């Protein structure tokens, strides 16, 4: 990965924030777009080539509407330097999929936390491991109980939420976008 490629894809600002290593957790309710955000971030930082992106786009088109190329990047991409394994504690583990190696031996690790409240200990552990949190909130359903729990946990652990993404605003099939829904999510 080259910082120049990251800059061209919109990831340059994040790449320059990382002094040696940074861990970001992507949090939010299930099916709110966490893996898509993680994959998009990996692409923006240059961890995935245009050729690989095209391959994932073709695979996503075969799989159907609930799958997109960026979620596949996070779920399936294994760079040459990929090492089997996971981040583990006595109670939980996260796959080591989201390691993005930057220039000068810097690394970004992306943790995609579970989306259901019943996995609270896993979510808390993911946040505990993190330097920063990105929160995903799906436009039509808004802030769920689990999302509010993530926000309280971040506050309690003093881990900043650096961005809140309102996702799936383009999903007009089941629930047409409305500014009213967007503003409700923003207020929540």
PDB file of N, CA and C in Angstrom, residues 91-132:
ATOM      1  N   UNK A  91     -12.494 -14.811  26.608  1.00  0.00           N
ATOM      2  CA  UNK A  91     -13.932 -14.922  26.358  1.00  0.00           C
ATOM      3  C   UNK A  91     -14.354 -14.707  24.915  1.00  0.00           C
ATOM      4  N   UNK A  92     -13.498 -14.168  24.087  1.00  0.00           N
ATOM      5  CA  UNK A  92     -13.934 -13.824  22.737  1.00  0.00           C
ATOM      6  C   UNK A  92     -12.744 -13.728  21.796  1.00  0.00           C
ATOM      7  N   UNK A  93     -13.041 -13.692  20.505  1.00  0.00           N
ATOM      8  CA  UNK A  93     -11.975 -13.464  19.532  1.00  0.00           C
ATOM      9  C   UNK A  93     -12.555 -12.760  18.317  1.00  0.00           C
ATOM     10  N   UNK A  94     -11.701 -12.051  17.622  1.00  0.00           N
ATOM     11  CA  UNK A  94     -12.069 -11.386  16.376  1.00  0.00           C
ATOM     12  C   UNK A  94     -11.096 -11.844  15.308  1.00  0.00           C
ATOM     13  N   UNK A  95     -11.573 -12.140  14.113  1.00  0.00           N
ATOM     14  CA  UNK A  95     -10.637 -12.526  13.057  1.00  0.00           C
ATOM     15  C   UNK A  95      -9.725 -11.364  12.683  1.00  0.00           C
ATOM     16  N   UNK A  96      -8.486 -11.688  12.357  1.00  0.00           N
ATOM     17  CA  UNK A  96      -7.537 -10.681  11.910  1.00  0.00           C
ATOM     18  C   UNK A  96      -7.682 -10.585  10.394  1.00  0.00           C
ATOM     19  N   UNK A  97      -8.690  -9.849   9.941  1.00  0.00           N
ATOM     20  CA  UNK A  97      -8.935  -9.655   8.519  1.00  0.00           C
ATOM     21  C   UNK A  97      -8.579  -8.251   8.097  1.00  0.00           C
ATOM     22  N   UNK A  98      -8.773  -7.308   8.980  1.00  0.00           N
ATOM     23  CA  UNK A  98      -8.696  -5.913   8.607  1.00  0.00           C
ATOM     24  C   UNK A  98      -7.362  -5.262   8.848  1.00  0.00           C
ATOM     25  N   UNK A  99      -6.273  -6.010   8.719  1.00  0.00           N
ATOM     26  CA  UNK A  99      -4.966  -5.396   8.879  1.00  0.00           C
ATOM     27  C   UNK A  99      -4.562  -4.726   7.573  1.00  0.00           C
ATOM     28  N   UNK A 100      -4.312  -3.429   7.636  1.00  0.00           N
ATOM     29  CA  UNK A 100      -3.891  -2.669   6.467  1.00  0.00           C
ATOM     30  C   UNK A 100      -2.478  -2.171   6.742  1.00  0.00           C
ATOM     31  N   UNK A 101      -1.515  -2.683   5.976  1.00  0.00           N
ATOM     32  CA  UNK A 101      -0.120  -2.285   6.139  1.00  0.00           C
ATOM     33  C   UNK A 101       0.135  -1.036   5.305  1.00  0.00           C
ATOM     34  N   UNK A 102       0.571   0.026   5.975  1.00  0.00           N
ATOM     35  CA  UNK A 102       0.878   1.287   5.318  1.00  0.00           C
ATOM     36  C   UNK A 102       2.391   1.405   5.170  1.00  0.00           C
ATOM     37  N   UNK A 103       2.818   2.473   4.518  1.00  0.00           N
ATOM     38  CA  UNK A 103       4.257   2.701   4.366  1.00  0.00           C
ATOM     39  C   UNK A 103       4.921   2.862   5.723  1.00  0.00           C
ATOM     40  N   UNK A 104       6.224   2.659   5.752  1.00  0.00           N
ATOM     41  CA  UNK A 104       7.038   2.897   6.944  1.00  0.00           C
ATOM     42  C   UNK A 104       6.610   2.045   8.134  1.00  0.00           C
ATOM     43  N   UNK A 105       6.163   0.824   7.872  1.00  0.00           N
ATOM     44  CA  UNK A 105       5.799  -0.142   8.915  1.00  0.00           C
ATOM     45  C   UNK A 105       4.641   0.307   9.801  1.00  0.00           C
ATOM     46  N   UNK A 106       3.798   1.182   9.305  1.00  0.00           N
ATOM     47  CA  UNK A 106       2.600   1.566  10.059  1.00  0.00           C
ATOM     48  C   UNK A 106       1.482   0.591   9.719  1.00  0.00           C
ATOM     49  N   UNK A 107       0.559   0.377  10.670  1.00  0.00           N
ATOM     50  CA  UNK A 107      -0.520  -0.553  10.420  1.00  0.00           C
ATOM     51  C   UNK A 107      -1.818  -0.069  11.044  1.00  0.00           C
ATOM     52  N   UNK A 108      -2.905  -0.281  10.298  1.00  0.00           N
ATOM     53  CA  UNK A 108      -4.254  -0.029  10.772  1.00  0.00           C
ATOM     54  C   UNK A 108      -4.942  -1.374  10.910  1.00  0.00           C
ATOM     55  N   UNK A 109      -5.544  -1.629  12.056  1.00  0.00           N
ATOM     56  CA  UNK A 109      -6.326  -2.839  12.265  1.00  0.00           C
ATOM     57  C   UNK A 109      -7.784  -2.429  12.403  1.00  0.00           C
ATOM     58  N   UNK A 110      -8.637  -3.060  11.601  1.00  0.00           N
ATOM     59  CA  UNK A 110     -10.070  -2.767  11.625  1.00  0.00           C
ATOM     60  C   UNK A 110     -10.781  -3.945  12.260  1.00  0.00           C
ATOM     61  N   UNK A 111     -11.527  -3.681  13.330  1.00  0.00           N
ATOM     62  CA  UNK A 111     -12.297  -4.707  14.026  1.00  0.00           C
ATOM     63  C   UNK A 111     -13.770  -4.478  13.720  1.00  0.00           C
ATOM     64  N   UNK A 112     -14.405  -5.477  13.137  1.00  0.00           N
ATOM     65  CA  UNK A 112     -15.834  -5.433  12.819  1.00  0.00           C
ATOM     66  C   UNK A 112     -16.551  -6.155  13.951  1.00  0.00           C
ATOM     67  N   UNK A 113     -17.140  -5.393  14.867  1.00  0.00           N
ATOM     68  CA  UNK A 113     -17.753  -5.997  16.054  1.00  0.00           C
ATOM     69  C   UNK A 113     -19.105  -6.628  15.716  1.00  0.00           C
ATOM     70  N   UNK A 114     -19.568  -7.567  16.551  1.00  0.00           N
ATOM     71  CA  UNK A 114     -20.900  -8.158  16.325  1.00  0.00           C
ATOM     72  C   UNK A 114     -21.982  -7.085  16.418  1.00  0.00           C
ATOM     73  N   UNK A 115     -23.121  -7.360  15.799  1.00  0.00           N
ATOM     74  CA  UNK A 115     -24.183  -6.375  15.749  1.00  0.00           C
ATOM     75  C   UNK A 115     -25.367  -6.630  16.654  1.00  0.00           C
ATOM     76  N   UNK A 116     -25.336  -7.710  17.419  1.00  0.00           N
ATOM     77  CA  UNK A 116     -26.466  -8.009  18.286  1.00  0.00           C
ATOM     78  C   UNK A 116     -26.075  -7.815  19.755  1.00  0.00           C
ATOM     79  N   UNK A 117     -27.005  -7.261  20.548  1.00  0.00           N
ATOM     80  CA  UNK A 117     -26.742  -6.979  21.962  1.00  0.00           C
ATOM     81  C   UNK A 117     -26.399  -8.229  22.752  1.00  0.00           C
ATOM     82  N   UNK A 118     -26.861  -9.397  22.301  1.00  0.00           N
ATOM     83  CA  UNK A 118     -26.562 -10.625  23.046  1.00  0.00           C
ATOM     84  C   UNK A 118     -25.057 -10.934  23.050  1.00  0.00           C
ATOM     85  N   UNK A 119     -24.306 -10.279  22.164  1.00  0.00           N
ATOM     86  CA  UNK A 119     -22.853 -10.440  22.118  1.00  0.00           C
ATOM     87  C   UNK A 119     -22.160  -9.249  22.772  1.00  0.00           C
ATOM     88  N   UNK A 120     -22.770  -8.703  23.793  1.00  0.00           N
ATOM     89  CA  UNK A 120     -22.268  -7.491  24.433  1.00  0.00           C
ATOM     90  C   UNK A 120     -20.812  -7.624  24.878  1.00  0.00           C
ATOM     91  N   UNK A 121     -20.435  -8.763  25.465  1.00  0.00           N
ATOM     92  CA  UNK A 121     -19.048  -8.898  25.928  1.00  0.00           C
ATOM     93  C   UNK A 121     -18.074  -8.821  24.760  1.00  0.00           C
ATOM     94  N   UNK A 122     -18.467  -9.306  23.581  1.00  0.00           N
ATOM     95  CA  UNK A 122     -17.615  -9.229  22.401  1.00  0.00           C
ATOM     96  C   UNK A 122     -17.503  -7.774  21.915  1.00  0.00           C
ATOM     97  N   UNK A 123     -18.635  -7.078  21.955  1.00  0.00           N
ATOM     98  CA  UNK A 123     -18.659  -5.673  21.530  1.00  0.00           C
ATOM     99  C   UNK A 123     -17.785  -4.830  22.456  1.00  0.00           C
ATOM    100  N   UNK A 124     -17.952  -5.032  23.756  1.00  0.00           N
ATOM    101  CA  UNK A 124     -17.165  -4.276  24.741  1.00  0.00           C
ATOM    102  C   UNK A 124     -15.676  -4.563  24.552  1.00  0.00           C
ATOM    103  N   UNK A 125     -15.328  -5.820  24.321  1.00  0.00           N
ATOM    104  CA  UNK A 125     -13.923  -6.173  24.128  1.00  0.00           C
ATOM    105  C   UNK A 125     -13.366  -5.514  22.865  1.00  0.00           C
ATOM    106  N   UNK A 126     -14.143  -5.502  21.794  1.00  0.00           N
ATOM    107  CA  UNK A 126     -13.710  -4.840  20.563  1.00  0.00           C
ATOM    108  C   UNK A 126     -13.458  -3.361  20.768  1.00  0.00           C
ATOM    109  N   UNK A 127     -14.346  -2.708  21.510  1.00  0.00           N
ATOM    110  CA  UNK A 127     -14.171  -1.282  21.805  1.00  0.00           C
ATOM    111  C   UNK A 127     -12.951  -1.079  22.700  1.00  0.00           C
ATOM    112  N   UNK A 128     -12.798  -1.960  23.682  1.00  0.00           N
ATOM    113  CA  UNK A 128     -11.647  -1.876  24.596  1.00  0.00           C
ATOM    114  C   UNK A 128     -10.324  -1.948  23.832  1.00  0.00           C
ATOM    115  N   UNK A 129     -10.268  -2.773  22.790  1.00  0.00           N
ATOM    116  CA  UNK A 129      -9.044  -2.920  21.991  1.00  0.00           C
ATOM    117  C   UNK A 129      -8.751  -1.706  21.121  1.00  0.00           C
ATOM    118  N   UNK A 130      -9.729  -0.854  20.947  1.00  0.00           N
ATOM    119  CA  UNK A 130      -9.671   0.186  19.919  1.00  0.00           C
ATOM    120  C   UNK A 130      -9.146   1.516  20.419  1.00  0.00           C
ATOM    121  N   UNK A 131      -8.543   2.220  19.466  1.00  0.00           N
ATOM    122  CA  UNK A 131      -8.154   3.603  19.699  1.00  0.00           C
ATOM    123  C   UNK A 131      -9.302   4.541  19.342  1.00  0.00           C
ATOM    124  N   UNK A 132     -10.084   4.131  18.330  1.00  0.00           N
ATOM    125  CA  UNK A 132     -11.188   4.931  17.809  1.00  0.00           C
ATOM    126  C   UNK A 132     -12.341   4.014  17.419  1.00  0.00           C
TER     127      UNK A 132
END
